[in-house]
PDB file of C-alpha atoms in Angstrom:
ATOM      1  CA  UNK A   1     -15.320  -1.641  26.194  1.00 71.00           C
ATOM      2  CA  UNK A   2     -16.313   0.695  23.364  1.00 80.00           C
ATOM      3  CA  UNK A   3     -18.492  -0.730  20.362  1.00 88.00           C
ATOM      4  CA  UNK A   4     -15.691   1.235  18.155  1.00 85.00           C
ATOM      5  CA  UNK A   5     -12.705  -0.791  19.508  1.00 88.00           C
ATOM      6  CA  UNK A   6     -14.381  -3.890  19.212  1.00 92.00           C
ATOM      7  CA  UNK A   7     -15.242  -3.180  15.234  1.00 94.00           C
ATOM      8  CA  UNK A   8     -11.793  -2.151  14.493  1.00 93.00           C
ATOM      9  CA  UNK A   9     -10.673  -5.776  15.730  1.00 95.00           C
ATOM     10  CA  UNK A  10     -13.356  -7.335  13.252  1.00 96.00           C
ATOM     11  CA  UNK A  11     -11.952  -5.138  10.326  1.00 97.00           C
ATOM     12  CA  UNK A  12      -9.098  -5.824  11.057  1.00 97.00           C
ATOM     13  CA  UNK A  13      -9.140  -9.792  11.399  1.00 98.00           C
ATOM     14  CA  UNK A  14     -11.083  -9.456   8.273  1.00 98.00           C
ATOM     15  CA  UNK A  15      -8.702  -7.416   6.152  1.00 97.00           C
ATOM     16  CA  UNK A  16      -6.129  -9.980   7.265  1.00 97.00           C
ATOM     17  CA  UNK A  17      -7.711 -13.027   6.535  1.00 97.00           C
ATOM     18  CA  UNK A  18      -8.689 -11.615   2.733  1.00 97.00           C
ATOM     19  CA  UNK A  19      -4.894 -10.596   2.067  1.00 96.00           C
ATOM     20  CA  UNK A  20      -3.827 -14.363   3.459  1.00 95.00           C
ATOM     21  CA  UNK A  21      -5.611 -15.878   1.215  1.00 94.00           C
ATOM     22  CA  UNK A  22      -5.034 -13.308  -1.847  1.00 92.00           C
ATOM     23  CA  UNK A  23      -1.357 -13.938  -1.016  1.00 88.00           C
ATOM     24  CA  UNK A  24      -1.522 -17.724  -1.359  1.00 86.00           C
ATOM     25  CA  UNK A  25      -3.485 -17.871  -3.860  1.00 80.00           C
ATOM     26  CA  UNK A  26      -1.873 -20.383  -6.364  1.00 68.00           C
ATOM     27  CA  UNK A  27       0.117 -19.076  -9.836  1.00 58.00           C
ATOM     28  CA  UNK A  28       0.414 -20.744 -12.889  1.00 51.00           C
ATOM     29  CA  UNK A  29       4.040 -20.335 -14.112  1.00 46.00           C
ATOM     30  CA  UNK A  30       3.352 -22.369 -17.057  1.00 41.00           C
ATOM     31  CA  UNK A  31      -0.173 -19.634 -17.842  1.00 44.00           C
ATOM     32  CA  UNK A  32       1.263 -16.141 -16.440  1.00 44.00           C
ATOM     33  CA  UNK A  33       5.208 -16.665 -18.269  1.00 44.00           C
ATOM     34  CA  UNK A  34       7.186 -14.322 -17.578  1.00 52.00           C
ATOM     35  CA  UNK A  35       4.898 -12.598 -14.813  1.00 51.00           C
ATOM     36  CA  UNK A  36       6.682 -14.940 -12.174  1.00 48.00           C
ATOM     37  CA  UNK A  37       9.382 -16.587 -13.613  1.00 50.00           C
ATOM     38  CA  UNK A  38      10.881 -13.230 -14.671  1.00 65.00           C
ATOM     39  CA  UNK A  39      13.690 -11.842 -11.675  1.00 68.00           C
ATOM     40  CA  UNK A  40      11.690 -10.269  -8.850  1.00 73.00           C
ATOM     41  CA  UNK A  41       8.831 -13.274  -9.531  1.00 78.00           C
ATOM     42  CA  UNK A  42       5.685 -11.568  -8.083  1.00 82.00           C
ATOM     43  CA  UNK A  43       7.746  -9.425  -5.630  1.00 88.00           C
ATOM     44  CA  UNK A  44       8.392  -6.436  -8.633  1.00 89.00           C
ATOM     45  CA  UNK A  45       4.711  -5.403  -8.174  1.00 91.00           C
ATOM     46  CA  UNK A  46       4.317  -2.695  -5.689  1.00 95.00           C
ATOM     47  CA  UNK A  47       0.630  -4.712  -5.729  1.00 94.00           C
ATOM     48  CA  UNK A  48       2.009  -7.517  -4.222  1.00 93.00           C
ATOM     49  CA  UNK A  49       4.538  -5.547  -1.592  1.00 96.00           C
ATOM     50  CA  UNK A  50       1.668  -3.565  -0.905  1.00 97.00           C
ATOM     51  CA  UNK A  51      -0.506  -6.643   0.427  1.00 97.00           C
ATOM     52  CA  UNK A  52       2.358  -7.447   2.443  1.00 96.00           C
ATOM     53  CA  UNK A  53       2.371  -4.316   4.405  1.00 97.00           C
ATOM     54  CA  UNK A  54      -1.139  -3.534   4.778  1.00 98.00           C
ATOM     55  CA  UNK A  55      -1.334  -7.569   6.415  1.00 97.00           C
ATOM     56  CA  UNK A  56       1.948  -6.156   8.779  1.00 98.00           C
ATOM     57  CA  UNK A  57      -0.423  -3.409   9.851  1.00 98.00           C
ATOM     58  CA  UNK A  58      -3.345  -5.198  10.394  1.00 98.00           C
ATOM     59  CA  UNK A  59      -1.264  -7.835  12.400  1.00 98.00           C
ATOM     60  CA  UNK A  60       0.192  -4.802  14.725  1.00 97.00           C
ATOM     61  CA  UNK A  61      -3.683  -3.485  14.807  1.00 97.00           C
ATOM     62  CA  UNK A  62      -4.935  -6.728  16.286  1.00 97.00           C
ATOM     63  CA  UNK A  63      -2.071  -7.103  18.926  1.00 97.00           C
ATOM     64  CA  UNK A  64      -2.344  -3.807  20.127  1.00 96.00           C
ATOM     65  CA  UNK A  65      -6.162  -4.675  20.731  1.00 94.00           C
ATOM     66  CA  UNK A  66      -5.153  -6.979  23.437  1.00 95.00           C
ATOM     67  CA  UNK A  67      -1.915  -5.681  24.310  1.00 95.00           C
ATOM     68  CA  UNK A  68      -1.638  -2.201  23.890  1.00 93.00           C
ATOM     69  CA  UNK A  69      -3.702   1.151  24.267  1.00 91.00           C
ATOM     70  CA  UNK A  70      -6.064   3.326  21.604  1.00 89.00           C
ATOM     71  CA  UNK A  71      -5.562   6.940  22.999  1.00 85.00           C
ATOM     72  CA  UNK A  72      -5.254  10.378  21.700  1.00 77.00           C
ATOM     73  CA  UNK A  73      -3.407  11.209  24.898  1.00 81.00           C
ATOM     74  CA  UNK A  74       0.530  11.385  23.952  1.00 80.00           C
ATOM     75  CA  UNK A  75       1.628  10.434  27.159  1.00 84.00           C
ATOM     76  CA  UNK A  76      -0.947   7.345  27.431  1.00 88.00           C
ATOM     77  CA  UNK A  77      -0.309   5.591  23.976  1.00 90.00           C
ATOM     78  CA  UNK A  78       1.853   2.240  24.392  1.00 94.00           C
ATOM     79  CA  UNK A  79       4.580   1.323  22.407  1.00 96.00           C
ATOM     80  CA  UNK A  80       2.435  -0.716  20.427  1.00 96.00           C
ATOM     81  CA  UNK A  81       0.024   2.265  19.827  1.00 95.00           C
ATOM     82  CA  UNK A  82       2.633   4.735  18.932  1.00 95.00           C
ATOM     83  CA  UNK A  83       4.048   1.452  16.457  1.00 96.00           C
ATOM     84  CA  UNK A  84       0.693   1.529  14.772  1.00 96.00           C
ATOM     85  CA  UNK A  85       0.461   4.903  13.881  1.00 95.00           C
ATOM     86  CA  UNK A  86       3.292   5.869  12.674  1.00 96.00           C
ATOM     87  CA  UNK A  87       3.088   2.495  10.580  1.00 97.00           C
ATOM     88  CA  UNK A  88       0.122   4.013   9.439  1.00 97.00           C
ATOM     89  CA  UNK A  89       1.111   7.564   8.613  1.00 96.00           C
ATOM     90  CA  UNK A  90       4.106   6.767   6.793  1.00 96.00           C
ATOM     91  CA  UNK A  91       3.317   3.333   5.213  1.00 97.00           C
ATOM     92  CA  UNK A  92       0.005   1.781   5.089  1.00 97.00           C
ATOM     93  CA  UNK A  93      -2.028   4.714   3.935  1.00 97.00           C
ATOM     94  CA  UNK A  94       0.269   6.561   1.676  1.00 98.00           C
ATOM     95  CA  UNK A  95       0.984   3.324   0.249  1.00 98.00           C
ATOM     96  CA  UNK A  96      -2.425   1.426   0.147  1.00 97.00           C
ATOM     97  CA  UNK A  97      -3.878   4.534  -1.582  1.00 98.00           C
ATOM     98  CA  UNK A  98      -1.712   5.058  -4.011  1.00 98.00           C
ATOM     99  CA  UNK A  99      -1.664   1.464  -4.956  1.00 97.00           C
ATOM    100  CA  UNK A 100      -5.404   2.019  -4.819  1.00 97.00           C
ATOM    101  CA  UNK A 101      -5.667   5.202  -6.909  1.00 97.00           C
ATOM    102  CA  UNK A 102      -3.087   4.068  -9.714  1.00 95.00           C
ATOM    103  CA  UNK A 103      -4.555   1.249 -10.280  1.00 95.00           C
ATOM    104  CA  UNK A 104      -7.834   1.964 -10.968  1.00 95.00           C
ATOM    105  CA  UNK A 105      -6.730   5.148 -12.678  1.00 94.00           C
ATOM    106  CA  UNK A 106      -4.224   3.503 -15.150  1.00 91.00           C
ATOM    107  CA  UNK A 107      -6.833   0.867 -15.499  1.00 92.00           C
ATOM    108  CA  UNK A 108      -9.691   3.257 -16.733  1.00 92.00           C
ATOM    109  CA  UNK A 109      -6.930   5.256 -19.000  1.00 91.00           C
ATOM    110  CA  UNK A 110      -5.949   1.768 -20.619  1.00 89.00           C
ATOM    111  CA  UNK A 111      -6.292  -1.828 -18.837  1.00 88.00           C
ATOM    112  CA  UNK A 112      -3.191  -3.019 -20.799  1.00 85.00           C
ATOM    113  CA  UNK A 113      -0.733  -0.848 -18.815  1.00 83.00           C
ATOM    114  CA  UNK A 114      -1.361  -2.518 -15.481  1.00 84.00           C
ATOM    115  CA  UNK A 115      -4.144  -5.563 -15.553  1.00 86.00           C
ATOM    116  CA  UNK A 116      -4.006  -7.297 -19.099  1.00 84.00           C
ATOM    117  CA  UNK A 117      -7.667  -8.632 -19.999  1.00 87.00           C
ATOM    118  CA  UNK A 118      -5.955 -12.141 -20.446  1.00 84.00           C
ATOM    119  CA  UNK A 119      -5.419 -11.873 -16.829  1.00 84.00           C
ATOM    120  CA  UNK A 120      -9.460 -11.836 -16.437  1.00 85.00           C
ATOM    121  CA  UNK A 121      -9.355 -15.659 -16.993  1.00 83.00           C
ATOM    122  CA  UNK A 122      -6.737 -16.599 -15.111  1.00 82.00           C
ATOM    123  CA  UNK A 123      -7.937 -14.585 -11.776  1.00 84.00           C
ATOM    124  CA  UNK A 124     -11.211 -14.111 -10.018  1.00 88.00           C
ATOM    125  CA  UNK A 125     -12.575 -11.035 -10.104  1.00 90.00           C
ATOM    126  CA  UNK A 126     -12.847 -10.747  -5.844  1.00 93.00           C
ATOM    127  CA  UNK A 127      -8.963 -11.614  -5.828  1.00 93.00           C
ATOM    128  CA  UNK A 128      -8.259  -8.527  -8.130  1.00 92.00           C
ATOM    129  CA  UNK A 129     -10.779  -6.294  -5.548  1.00 95.00           C
ATOM    130  CA  UNK A 130      -8.800  -7.864  -2.539  1.00 95.00           C
ATOM    131  CA  UNK A 131      -5.461  -6.863  -4.107  1.00 95.00           C
ATOM    132  CA  UNK A 132      -6.352  -3.283  -5.642  1.00 95.00           C
ATOM    133  CA  UNK A 133      -9.689  -2.271  -3.944  1.00 96.00           C
ATOM    134  CA  UNK A 134      -9.913  -3.577  -0.383  1.00 97.00           C
ATOM    135  CA  UNK A 135      -6.920  -1.463   0.853  1.00 96.00           C
ATOM    136  CA  UNK A 136      -8.253   1.756   0.226  1.00 96.00           C
ATOM    137  CA  UNK A 137     -11.932   1.243   1.672  1.00 97.00           C
ATOM    138  CA  UNK A 138     -10.148  -0.829   4.919  1.00 97.00           C
ATOM    139  CA  UNK A 139      -7.443   1.831   5.542  1.00 96.00           C
ATOM    140  CA  UNK A 140     -10.716   5.080   4.756  1.00 93.00           C
ATOM    141  CA  UNK A 141     -13.010   2.596   7.994  1.00 93.00           C
ATOM    142  CA  UNK A 142     -10.266   1.548   9.988  1.00 91.00           C
ATOM    143  CA  UNK A 143      -9.385   5.751  10.461  1.00 88.00           C
ATOM    144  CA  UNK A 144     -12.983   6.103  11.751  1.00 88.00           C
ATOM    145  CA  UNK A 145     -12.228   3.184  14.570  1.00 89.00           C
ATOM    146  CA  UNK A 146      -8.920   3.593  15.628  1.00 89.00           C
ATOM    147  CA  UNK A 147      -7.410   7.280  16.959  1.00 86.00           C
ATOM    148  CA  UNK A 148      -4.044   7.893  15.697  1.00 89.00           C
ATOM    149  CA  UNK A 149      -1.999  10.348  16.543  1.00 89.00           C
ATOM    150  CA  UNK A 150       0.603  11.185  13.275  1.00 92.00           C
ATOM    151  CA  UNK A 151       4.153  11.643  13.890  1.00 93.00           C
ATOM    152  CA  UNK A 152       6.228  14.686  13.354  1.00 95.00           C
ATOM    153  CA  UNK A 153       6.130  15.998   9.861  1.00 94.00           C
ATOM    154  CA  UNK A 154      10.137  15.291   9.562  1.00 96.00           C
ATOM    155  CA  UNK A 155       9.752  11.581  10.293  1.00 97.00           C
ATOM    156  CA  UNK A 156       6.217  10.983   8.609  1.00 96.00           C
ATOM    157  CA  UNK A 157       7.905  12.309   5.294  1.00 97.00           C
ATOM    158  CA  UNK A 158      11.355  10.818   5.494  1.00 97.00           C
ATOM    159  CA  UNK A 159      10.074   6.962   5.426  1.00 97.00           C
ATOM    160  CA  UNK A 160       7.596   8.026   2.812  1.00 97.00           C
ATOM    161  CA  UNK A 161       9.758   8.740   0.709  1.00 97.00           C
ATOM    162  CA  UNK A 162      12.537   6.227   1.943  1.00 97.00           C
ATOM    163  CA  UNK A 163       9.672   3.722   0.521  1.00 97.00           C
ATOM    164  CA  UNK A 164       9.214   4.916  -2.713  1.00 97.00           C
ATOM    165  CA  UNK A 165      13.057   5.675  -3.218  1.00 97.00           C
ATOM    166  CA  UNK A 166      13.411   1.915  -2.471  1.00 97.00           C
ATOM    167  CA  UNK A 167      10.969   0.864  -4.622  1.00 97.00           C
ATOM    168  CA  UNK A 168      11.882   2.400  -7.240  1.00 96.00           C
ATOM    169  CA  UNK A 169      15.488   1.836  -7.268  1.00 96.00           C
ATOM    170  CA  UNK A 170      14.159  -2.176  -7.052  1.00 95.00           C
ATOM    171  CA  UNK A 171      12.237  -1.674 -10.322  1.00 94.00           C
ATOM    172  CA  UNK A 172      15.550  -0.082 -11.936  1.00 93.00           C
ATOM    173  CA  UNK A 173      17.878  -2.903 -10.266  1.00 93.00           C
ATOM    174  CA  UNK A 174      14.936  -5.531 -11.978  1.00 91.00           C
ATOM    175  CA  UNK A 175      15.408  -3.692 -15.040  1.00 88.00           C
ATOM    176  CA  UNK A 176      19.437  -4.379 -14.930  1.00 89.00           C
ATOM    177  CA  UNK A 177      18.863  -7.572 -13.990  1.00 86.00           C
ATOM    178  CA  UNK A 178      16.976  -8.412 -16.898  1.00 80.00           C
ATOM    179  CA  UNK A 179      18.416  -6.494 -19.418  1.00 79.00           C
ATOM    180  CA  UNK A 180      21.658  -8.215 -18.333  1.00 78.00           C
ATOM    181  CA  UNK A 181      20.341 -11.907 -18.330  1.00 77.00           C
ATOM    182  CA  UNK A 182      17.692 -11.929 -21.473  1.00 73.00           C
ATOM    183  CA  UNK A 183      19.307  -8.486 -23.311  1.00 74.00           C
ATOM    184  CA  UNK A 184      15.760  -6.959 -23.728  1.00 76.00           C
ATOM    185  CA  UNK A 185      14.490  -4.041 -22.466  1.00 80.00           C
ATOM    186  CA  UNK A 186      11.261  -4.807 -20.093  1.00 80.00           C
ATOM    187  CA  UNK A 187       9.788  -2.424 -17.176  1.00 86.00           C
ATOM    188  CA  UNK A 188       8.666  -4.179 -14.755  1.00 86.00           C
ATOM    189  CA  UNK A 189       4.782  -2.232 -15.631  1.00 87.00           C
ATOM    190  CA  UNK A 190       3.658  -1.889 -19.949  1.00 83.00           C
ATOM    191  CA  UNK A 191       3.394   1.249 -19.560  1.00 87.00           C
ATOM    192  CA  UNK A 192       7.128   2.414 -18.302  1.00 90.00           C
ATOM    193  CA  UNK A 193       7.928   0.057 -21.934  1.00 87.00           C
ATOM    194  CA  UNK A 194       5.765   3.249 -23.285  1.00 88.00           C
ATOM    195  CA  UNK A 195       7.943   6.124 -21.888  1.00 90.00           C
ATOM    196  CA  UNK A 196      10.968   7.651 -23.172  1.00 91.00           C
ATOM    197  CA  UNK A 197      13.679   8.038 -20.156  1.00 91.00           C
ATOM    198  CA  UNK A 198      12.994  11.423 -20.111  1.00 95.00           C
ATOM    199  CA  UNK A 199       8.884  11.099 -19.377  1.00 95.00           C
ATOM    200  CA  UNK A 200      10.072   8.138 -17.232  1.00 94.00           C
ATOM    201  CA  UNK A 201      11.980   9.940 -14.949  1.00 95.00           C
ATOM    202  CA  UNK A 202       9.320  12.453 -14.591  1.00 96.00           C
ATOM    203  CA  UNK A 203       6.342   9.417 -14.146  1.00 95.00           C
ATOM    204  CA  UNK A 204       8.967   8.731 -11.483  1.00 96.00           C
ATOM    205  CA  UNK A 205       8.719  11.691  -9.537  1.00 96.00           C
ATOM    206  CA  UNK A 206       5.381  12.355 -10.511  1.00 96.00           C
ATOM    207  CA  UNK A 207       4.861   8.983  -8.410  1.00 96.00           C
ATOM    208  CA  UNK A 208       6.354   9.587  -5.547  1.00 96.00           C
ATOM    209  CA  UNK A 209       4.995  13.529  -5.255  1.00 97.00           C
ATOM    210  CA  UNK A 210       1.427  11.603  -5.642  1.00 97.00           C
ATOM    211  CA  UNK A 211       2.478   9.525  -2.461  1.00 96.00           C
ATOM    212  CA  UNK A 212       4.123  12.138  -0.356  1.00 97.00           C
ATOM    213  CA  UNK A 213       0.746  14.324  -1.006  1.00 97.00           C
ATOM    214  CA  UNK A 214      -1.296  11.040  -0.199  1.00 97.00           C
ATOM    215  CA  UNK A 215       0.466  11.464   3.391  1.00 97.00           C
ATOM    216  CA  UNK A 216      -0.872  14.943   3.518  1.00 97.00           C
ATOM    217  CA  UNK A 217      -4.181  13.852   3.120  1.00 95.00           C
ATOM    218  CA  UNK A 218      -4.034  10.848   5.315  1.00 94.00           C
ATOM    219  CA  UNK A 219      -3.505  13.744   8.096  1.00 93.00           C
ATOM    220  CA  UNK A 220      -6.111  16.364   7.181  1.00 92.00           C
ATOM    221  CA  UNK A 221      -8.339  13.142   6.911  1.00 90.00           C
ATOM    222  CA  UNK A 222      -7.221  11.748  10.219  1.00 88.00           C
ATOM    223  CA  UNK A 223      -7.692  15.420  11.498  1.00 82.00           C
ATOM    224  CA  UNK A 224     -10.639  16.050  10.416  1.00 77.00           C
ATOM    225  CA  UNK A 225     -12.768  13.009  10.616  1.00 68.00           C
ATOM    226  CA  UNK A 226     -16.919  14.074  11.885  1.00 43.00           C
ATOM    227  CA  UNK A 227     -17.281  13.740  15.220  1.00 43.00           C
ATOM    228  CA  UNK A 228     -13.694  12.780  16.110  1.00 48.00           C
ATOM    229  CA  UNK A 229     -11.962  15.744  16.934  1.00 45.00           C
ATOM    230  CA  UNK A 230      -7.872  13.996  17.079  1.00 43.00           C
ATOM    231  CA  UNK A 231      -5.987  16.810  18.863  1.00 44.00           C
ATOM    232  CA  UNK A 232      -3.192  15.769  16.554  1.00 42.00           C
ATOM    233  CA  UNK A 233       0.286  17.338  16.884  1.00 41.00           C
ATOM    234  CA  UNK A 234       2.570  17.732  13.753  1.00 42.00           C
ATOM    235  CA  UNK A 235       5.704  19.130  13.779  1.00 43.00           C
TER     236      UNK A 235
END
């Protein structure tokens, strides 16, 4: 068995374990206040949703290790590998990288937009990095130990767009519920409260376009990895 394949299994188990620990971290409502008591609770944050998405992906990788294949030959790929590759291309990579880049980008502009300073006393530093750093690093490393064959661009991009539209719809739904319940104009992220309707719309549009761009970056990264000629086919 190739060492590359074994390393892929070890990476998948490590990331899955780290995410399970992060998701099981106990949040104290009396300290977090509205963050965990408002509509949507912690599931209004893309970071938390991404953790669940990444966990599902790496669990698929583990199952594929034992029962599937890891080959570039399209006709020899098992159903599990096809599912793994589709999930990687259309969800795990673009959403995972988006969360990491967007979080740390906004954090260095003004951390109050995404991670107020008072949260440092509630969450250990390692938890923050599991949520906002590990997904991106793991995805880059994962591509070195697994062979991926991207789906047709029509299918892959359609799924990326559906995911972003679904989350943007979810954010607007929670904003509406919060308004009807508390009569307060509060958005999931503080930065959205600072933007006018026009700029908020542009922010969402820019985020979706960035996610689409990450799909192409993932495709190119998979194609041109040193010493791994993948011979992908895109339609």
